[in-house]
Structure formats: structure tokens, C-alpha cells
Coordinates of C-alpha atoms in Angstrom, one line a residue:
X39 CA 142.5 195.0 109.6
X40 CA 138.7 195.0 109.4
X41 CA 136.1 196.9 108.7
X42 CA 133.4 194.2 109.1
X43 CA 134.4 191.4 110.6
X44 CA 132.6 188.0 110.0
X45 CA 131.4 186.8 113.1
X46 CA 131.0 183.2 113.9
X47 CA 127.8 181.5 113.7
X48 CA 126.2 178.7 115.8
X49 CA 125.9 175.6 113.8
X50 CA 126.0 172.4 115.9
X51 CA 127.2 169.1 114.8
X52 CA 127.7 165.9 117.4
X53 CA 130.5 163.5 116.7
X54 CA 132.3 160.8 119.1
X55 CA 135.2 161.5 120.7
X56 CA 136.2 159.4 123.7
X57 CA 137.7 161.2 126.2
X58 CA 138.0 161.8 130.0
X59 CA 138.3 165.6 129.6
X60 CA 134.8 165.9 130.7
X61 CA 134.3 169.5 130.5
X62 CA 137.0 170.0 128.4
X63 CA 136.0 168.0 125.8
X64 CA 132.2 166.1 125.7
X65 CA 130.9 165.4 122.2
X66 CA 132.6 168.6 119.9
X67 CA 130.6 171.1 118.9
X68 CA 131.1 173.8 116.0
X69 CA 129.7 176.4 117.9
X70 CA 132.0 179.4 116.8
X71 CA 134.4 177.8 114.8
X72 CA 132.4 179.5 111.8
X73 CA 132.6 183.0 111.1
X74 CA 129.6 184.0 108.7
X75 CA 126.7 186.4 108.4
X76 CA 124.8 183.3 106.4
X77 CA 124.3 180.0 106.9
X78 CA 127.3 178.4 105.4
X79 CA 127.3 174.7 104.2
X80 CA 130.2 173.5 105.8
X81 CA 132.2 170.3 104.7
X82 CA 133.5 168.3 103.6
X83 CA 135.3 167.3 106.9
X84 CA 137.9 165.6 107.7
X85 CA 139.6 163.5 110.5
X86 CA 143.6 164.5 109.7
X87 CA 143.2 164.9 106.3
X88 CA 146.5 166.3 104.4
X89 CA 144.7 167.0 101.3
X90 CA 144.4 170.6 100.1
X91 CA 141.1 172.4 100.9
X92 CA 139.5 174.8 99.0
X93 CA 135.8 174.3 100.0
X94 CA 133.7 177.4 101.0
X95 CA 134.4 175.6 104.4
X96 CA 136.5 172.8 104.8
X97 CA 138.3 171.1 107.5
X98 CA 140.9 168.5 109.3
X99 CA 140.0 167.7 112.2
X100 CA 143.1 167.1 114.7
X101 CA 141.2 165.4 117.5
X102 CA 141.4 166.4 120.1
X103 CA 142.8 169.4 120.2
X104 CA 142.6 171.1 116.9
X105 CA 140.9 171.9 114.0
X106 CA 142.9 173.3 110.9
X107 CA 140.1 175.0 108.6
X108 CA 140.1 176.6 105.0
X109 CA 136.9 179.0 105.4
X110 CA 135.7 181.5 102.6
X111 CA 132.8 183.2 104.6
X112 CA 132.1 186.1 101.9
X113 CA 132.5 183.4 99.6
X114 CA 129.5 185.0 96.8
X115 CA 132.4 188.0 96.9
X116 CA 135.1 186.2 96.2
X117 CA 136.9 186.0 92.7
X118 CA 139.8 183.2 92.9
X119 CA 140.3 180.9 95.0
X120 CA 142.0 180.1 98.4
X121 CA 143.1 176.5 99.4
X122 CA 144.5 175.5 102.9
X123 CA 146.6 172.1 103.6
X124 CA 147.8 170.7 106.6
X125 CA 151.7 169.6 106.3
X126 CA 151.8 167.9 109.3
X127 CA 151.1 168.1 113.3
X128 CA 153.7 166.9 115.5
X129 CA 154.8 167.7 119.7
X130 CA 151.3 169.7 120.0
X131 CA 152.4 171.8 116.3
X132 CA 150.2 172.2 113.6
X133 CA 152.3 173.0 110.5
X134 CA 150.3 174.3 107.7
X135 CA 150.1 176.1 103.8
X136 CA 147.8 179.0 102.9
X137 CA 147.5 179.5 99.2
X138 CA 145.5 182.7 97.7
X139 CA 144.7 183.8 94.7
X140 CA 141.9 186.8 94.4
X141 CA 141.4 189.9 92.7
X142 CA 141.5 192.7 93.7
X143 CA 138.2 194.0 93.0
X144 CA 137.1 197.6 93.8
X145 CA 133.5 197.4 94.7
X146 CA 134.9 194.4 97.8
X147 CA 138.4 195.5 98.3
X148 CA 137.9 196.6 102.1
X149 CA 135.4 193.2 102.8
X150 CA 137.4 190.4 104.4
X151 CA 136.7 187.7 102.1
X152 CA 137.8 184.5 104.6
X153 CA 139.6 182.9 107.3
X154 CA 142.2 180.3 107.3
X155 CA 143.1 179.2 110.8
X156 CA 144.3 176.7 113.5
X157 CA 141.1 176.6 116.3
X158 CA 141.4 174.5 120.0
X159 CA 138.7 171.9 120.4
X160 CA 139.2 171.1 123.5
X161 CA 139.5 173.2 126.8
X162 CA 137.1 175.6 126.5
X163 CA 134.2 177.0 128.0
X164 CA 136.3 177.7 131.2
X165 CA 136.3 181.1 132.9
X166 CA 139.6 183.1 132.0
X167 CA 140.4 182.9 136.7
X168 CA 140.6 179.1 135.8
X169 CA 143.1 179.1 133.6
X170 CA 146.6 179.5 135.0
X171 CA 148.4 180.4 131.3
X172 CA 147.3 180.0 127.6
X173 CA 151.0 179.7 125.9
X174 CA 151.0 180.1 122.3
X175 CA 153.7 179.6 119.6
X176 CA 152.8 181.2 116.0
X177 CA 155.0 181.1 113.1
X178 CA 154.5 182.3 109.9
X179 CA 156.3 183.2 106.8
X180 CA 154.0 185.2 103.5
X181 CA 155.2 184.9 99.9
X182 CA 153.5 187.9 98.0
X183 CA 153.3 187.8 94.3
X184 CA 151.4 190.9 93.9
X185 CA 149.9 193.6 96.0
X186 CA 148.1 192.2 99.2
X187 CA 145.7 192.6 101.9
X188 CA 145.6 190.8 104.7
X189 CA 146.4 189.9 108.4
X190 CA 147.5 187.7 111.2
X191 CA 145.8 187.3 113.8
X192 CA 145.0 185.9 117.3
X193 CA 141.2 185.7 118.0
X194 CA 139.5 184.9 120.7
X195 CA 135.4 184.7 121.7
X196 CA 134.5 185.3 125.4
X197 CA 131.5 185.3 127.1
X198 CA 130.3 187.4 129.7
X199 CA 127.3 187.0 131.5
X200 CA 127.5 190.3 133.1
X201 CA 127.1 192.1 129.8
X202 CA 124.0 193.0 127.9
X203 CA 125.4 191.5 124.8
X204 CA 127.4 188.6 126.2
X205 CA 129.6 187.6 122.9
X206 CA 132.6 189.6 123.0
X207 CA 135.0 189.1 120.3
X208 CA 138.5 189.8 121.0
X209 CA 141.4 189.9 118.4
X210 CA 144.9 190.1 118.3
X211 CA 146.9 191.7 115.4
X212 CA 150.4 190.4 115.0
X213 CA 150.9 191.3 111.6
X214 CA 149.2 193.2 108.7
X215 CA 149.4 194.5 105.2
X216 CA 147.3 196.4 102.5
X217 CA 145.5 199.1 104.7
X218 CA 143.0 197.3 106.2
X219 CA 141.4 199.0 109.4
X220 CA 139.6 197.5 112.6
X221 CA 136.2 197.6 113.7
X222 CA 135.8 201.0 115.4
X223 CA 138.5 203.0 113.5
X224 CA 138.0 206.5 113.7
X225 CA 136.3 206.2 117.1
X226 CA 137.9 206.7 120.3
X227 CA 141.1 204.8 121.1
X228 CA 143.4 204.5 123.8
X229 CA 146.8 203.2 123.7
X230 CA 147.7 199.8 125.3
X231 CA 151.5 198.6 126.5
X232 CA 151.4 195.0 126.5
X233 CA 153.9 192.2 125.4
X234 CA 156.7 195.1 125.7
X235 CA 155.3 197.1 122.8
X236 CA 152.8 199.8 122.4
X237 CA 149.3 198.8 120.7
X238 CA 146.4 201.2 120.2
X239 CA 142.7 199.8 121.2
X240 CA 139.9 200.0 119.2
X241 CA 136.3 199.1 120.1
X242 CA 133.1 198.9 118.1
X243 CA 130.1 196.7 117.5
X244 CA 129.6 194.2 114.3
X245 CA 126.8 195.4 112.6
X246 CA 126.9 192.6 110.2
X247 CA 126.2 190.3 113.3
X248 CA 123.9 191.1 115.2
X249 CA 126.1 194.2 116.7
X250 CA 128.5 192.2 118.4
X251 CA 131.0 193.8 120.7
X252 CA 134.6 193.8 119.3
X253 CA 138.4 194.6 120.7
X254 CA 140.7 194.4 119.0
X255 CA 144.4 195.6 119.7
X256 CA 147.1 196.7 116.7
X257 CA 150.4 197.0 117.1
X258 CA 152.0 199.9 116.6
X259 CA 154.9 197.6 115.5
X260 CA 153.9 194.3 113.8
X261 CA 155.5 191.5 114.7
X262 CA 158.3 190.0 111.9
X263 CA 157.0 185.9 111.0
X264 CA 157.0 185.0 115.1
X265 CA 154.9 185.4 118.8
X266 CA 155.5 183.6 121.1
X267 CA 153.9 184.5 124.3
X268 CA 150.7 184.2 127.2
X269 CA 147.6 184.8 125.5
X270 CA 146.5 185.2 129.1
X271 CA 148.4 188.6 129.5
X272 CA 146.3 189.8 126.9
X273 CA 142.9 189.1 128.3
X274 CA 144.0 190.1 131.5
X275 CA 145.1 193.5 130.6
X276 CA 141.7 193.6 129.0
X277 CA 140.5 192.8 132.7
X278 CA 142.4 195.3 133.8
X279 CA 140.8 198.1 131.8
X280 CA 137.1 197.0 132.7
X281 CA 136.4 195.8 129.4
X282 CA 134.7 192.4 130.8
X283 CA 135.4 190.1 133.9
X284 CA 137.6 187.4 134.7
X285 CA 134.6 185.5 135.1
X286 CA 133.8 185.7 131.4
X287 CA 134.2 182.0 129.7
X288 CA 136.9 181.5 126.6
X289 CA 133.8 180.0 123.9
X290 CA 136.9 180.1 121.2
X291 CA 140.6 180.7 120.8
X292 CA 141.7 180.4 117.0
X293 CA 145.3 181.7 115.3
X294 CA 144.7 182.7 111.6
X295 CA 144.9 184.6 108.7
X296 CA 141.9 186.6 107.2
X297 CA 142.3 187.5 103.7
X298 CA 140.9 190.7 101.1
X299 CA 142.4 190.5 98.2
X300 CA 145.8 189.1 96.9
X301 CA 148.2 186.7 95.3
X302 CA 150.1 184.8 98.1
X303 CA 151.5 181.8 99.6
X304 CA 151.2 181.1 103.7
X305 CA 153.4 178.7 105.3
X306 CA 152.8 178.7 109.6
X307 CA 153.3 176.8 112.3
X308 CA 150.8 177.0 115.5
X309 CA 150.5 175.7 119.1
X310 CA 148.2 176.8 121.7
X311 CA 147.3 175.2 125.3
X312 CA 144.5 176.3 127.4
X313 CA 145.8 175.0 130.8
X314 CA 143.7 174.2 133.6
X315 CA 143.0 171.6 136.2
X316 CA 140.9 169.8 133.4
X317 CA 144.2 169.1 132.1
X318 CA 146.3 168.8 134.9
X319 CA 147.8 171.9 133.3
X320 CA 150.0 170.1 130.9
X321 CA 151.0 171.0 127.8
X322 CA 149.9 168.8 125.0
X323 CA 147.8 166.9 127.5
X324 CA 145.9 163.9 125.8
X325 CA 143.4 161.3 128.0
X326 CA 144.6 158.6 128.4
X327 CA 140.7 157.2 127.1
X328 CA 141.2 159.1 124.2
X329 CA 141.0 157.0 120.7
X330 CA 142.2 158.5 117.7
X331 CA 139.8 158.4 114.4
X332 CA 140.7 157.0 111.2
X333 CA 143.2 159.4 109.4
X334 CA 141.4 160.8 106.2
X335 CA 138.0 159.5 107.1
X336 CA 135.5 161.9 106.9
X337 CA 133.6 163.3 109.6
X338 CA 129.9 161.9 109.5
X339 CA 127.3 164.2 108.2
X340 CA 129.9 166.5 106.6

């Protein structure tokens, strides 16, 4: 897919959410929902807003578990535009439209330009032992009216104390077109069986952030508009083959699509549960404290 993946930045903004998730979910924080070598001004924001959102980095917030964001990190690259909407979110399902239009341009066409995604709020920050499954449900279906390039993706930020650099981004390709290549193509691979199909590994460090670590894992088949599966497996069997410990903490867990270059329309449908004690581990699992914003109010400050 990439050949420099955006990394996400720390940016921190406080708002209320009442909630008994306690270390699940406090106040939220944005730390590593961005992905940006610059300071991005974020917002407008949104409390379940079904507008369309074309911002460099706009978002609906789904309190508490989601955010659905519209993100154009390489945004002084870009030529077109890209515009995410949310359809609708019901049983724990975030249905949701992708719309891009870009061209292709020659000096950029192997840059990811942005990152439209479904992101967990809540949950978090909880070793991967803790967590007894993390089920997730993606859908999607791409309408191409030209030439292409792009992905879908799982991807995940751990952190492991036992590392040098603790950050470890972790990504999962499910389906991609137009050529792009992963972080550390060319280096030394190794084949993966996982999910009952072969992947090959790749490894290398963002050097357009601060030389992060990245994993990534392509499918040597993509998968055809659907995974459905334990997210869990996945960092397990990267466990398994020493690449951090099970001690390392889950800082984010997003499903997206990152964009190049094209002329398409995305329609998904996501779900994702980080179960735990925190949550009893139940699926969909809402305090019973919690109290829901006003829909289409917009987040303070943003």
C-alpha cells in the first residue's frame, strides 16, 4: 500500500463524556486518531453529524464508541477533493460513504494523500493479555470511475514499553488496488498464515515520523468487499513471532481507507469491540451513566 505512511500525531483535546468506563473511557482524547507529519488544524467536529465532510480533518463523533473521520493529511498535495458522510449507526454498526475525486498527479502518485476511517474511542489503552477477543465486522463495496489507488485497511497503534521506540504501528491489508507498496518493500520478508490465507510481512521504520516502527501484513489474496474476524489473532501471531509483547497497550484500533489518487465512490459498514472486564466483555457495551450529546452539535473548541 504505502510507501510513507502518515503517522498519527498527538494533539489533545478534553471534552465531557459521562461515563462509568473509567479506564476505558475518562475525558476523550485525540491522541492518535490523526495521522500527519504537520500540525493539522482539525475540525470542524461533530457530535453524530450526518452531513458530508470534506474538511482537511473533519469528524462525527459517535460517543462513545466511535469516531467516523474524513482526514486529508497530505492535504498541500492533494488536487480534488475527498468528502466522507456518515449514513447511519445502528446495533454497534457504523454505515458510511467515501467520495474521491483526485488526480492523478505524477510528481505525488506513490504519496498516500488521506484517511477516511471508523476509530474506537473507548476501550483502549489496555494491554493486548487483557483483552479476551477484539471482533470486527468490515464491509465495503468501491465504485471506480477511473484508474485508482488505494486500500483497505485495519490499523492498529500499540505500545510497548519494552522497546526502544515504543510506538509500533501495525496494519492490516484487506484489500488493495493501483500498485501501491508497504513500508519496507524490498527488504526482508517472511511469509505469514493467518485467517486461513497466506500474507507476506513486511517491516520498516516511518521516516516521515520520527522513524516509527511499522508491520504491516498483505495478503497474498485480498479479501472480496468483507472480514469478518478476531483482530486478536492478528496481534497474537505477531506475539508469536517476537515482534513485541503481549504486554504492549492497544493506543488505537481504526478500520479505513487511505487514498492516492482516483475517482471513486466508498460505501462500508464497520463494527469493532475491544472486550475486556472494563466492559464486562460485551459487545456493544454502553454505561449505564452514559449521556448522549446533542446530535449535530459541534464539539467545543473544534
Amino acid at each position: 500500500m504505502i510507501l510513507s505512511i502518515q503517522a498519527f500525531i498527538s494533539f489533545v483535546l478534553f471534552f465531557g463524556i459521562n461515563s462509568a468506563f473509567s479506564a476505558s473511557i475518562k475525558s476523550v482524547t485525540r491522541k492518535h486518531v490523526a495521522r500527519s507529519s504537520t500540525n493539522l488544524a482539525a475540525g470542524p467536529w461533530w457530535y453524530e453529524t450526518y452531513k458530508p465532510m470534506s474538511g482537511v480533518f473533519e469528524a462525527s463523533l459517535l460517543e462513545p464508541r466511535y469516531i467516523l473521520a474524513n482526514m486529508i493529511y497530505n492535504w498541500e498535495k492533494m488536487r480534488g477533493t475527498e468528502t466522507t458522510q456518515l449514513i447511519t449507526w445502528k446495533n454497534n454498526m457504523v454505515y458510511w460513504y467515501n467520495f474521491l475525486h483526485v488526480t492523478r498527479v505524477k510528481e505525488t502518485e506513490n504519496i498516500p494523500l488521506s484517511y477516511a476511517f471508523v476509530g474506537m474511542l473507548s476501550d483502549l489503552k489496555q494491554k493486548i493479555s487483557d483483552y479476551s477477543s477484539i471482533p470486527v465486522e468490515y464491509h465495503w463495496n468501491r465504485m471506480n470511475y477511473g484508474p485508482t489507488k488505494a486500500n483497505v485497511c485495519l490499523d492498529f497503534v500499540i505500545s510497548d514499553d519494552s522497546q526502544k521506540n515504543p510506538e509500533i504501528e501495525l496494519m492490516l491489508w484487506l484489500e488493495y488496488e493501483g500498485g501501491q507498496k508497504p513500508i519496507g518493500y524490498g527488504q526482508k520478508s517472511y511469509p505469514v498464515t493467518l485467517y486461513n490465507r497466506s500474507w507476506i510481512l513486511y517491516q520498516g521504520p516511518n521516516k516521515s515520523y520520527h522513524s516509527r516502527m511499522v508491520i504491516t501484513l498483505v495478503p497474498d489474496q485480498a479479501f472480496e468487499n468483507v472480514f469478518i474476524g478476531d483482530a486478536k489473532v492478528w496481534l497474537m501471531k505477531l506475539v508469536e513471532l517476537g515482534k513485541f509483547s503481549s504486554d504492549a497497550r492497544i493506543t488505537a484500533a481504526n478500520m479505513g481507507m487511505e487514498a492516492f489518487w482516483g475517482h471513486s465512490q466508498f460505501k462500508a459498514r464497520s463494527r469493532m469491540d475491544l472486550l475486556w472486564e472494563g466492559n464486562e466483555h460485551t459487545p456493544g457495551y454502553i454505561p449505564k451513566s452514559f449521556v448522549k450529546p446533542i446530535t449535530g452539535e459541534r464539539v467545543p473548541g473544534y
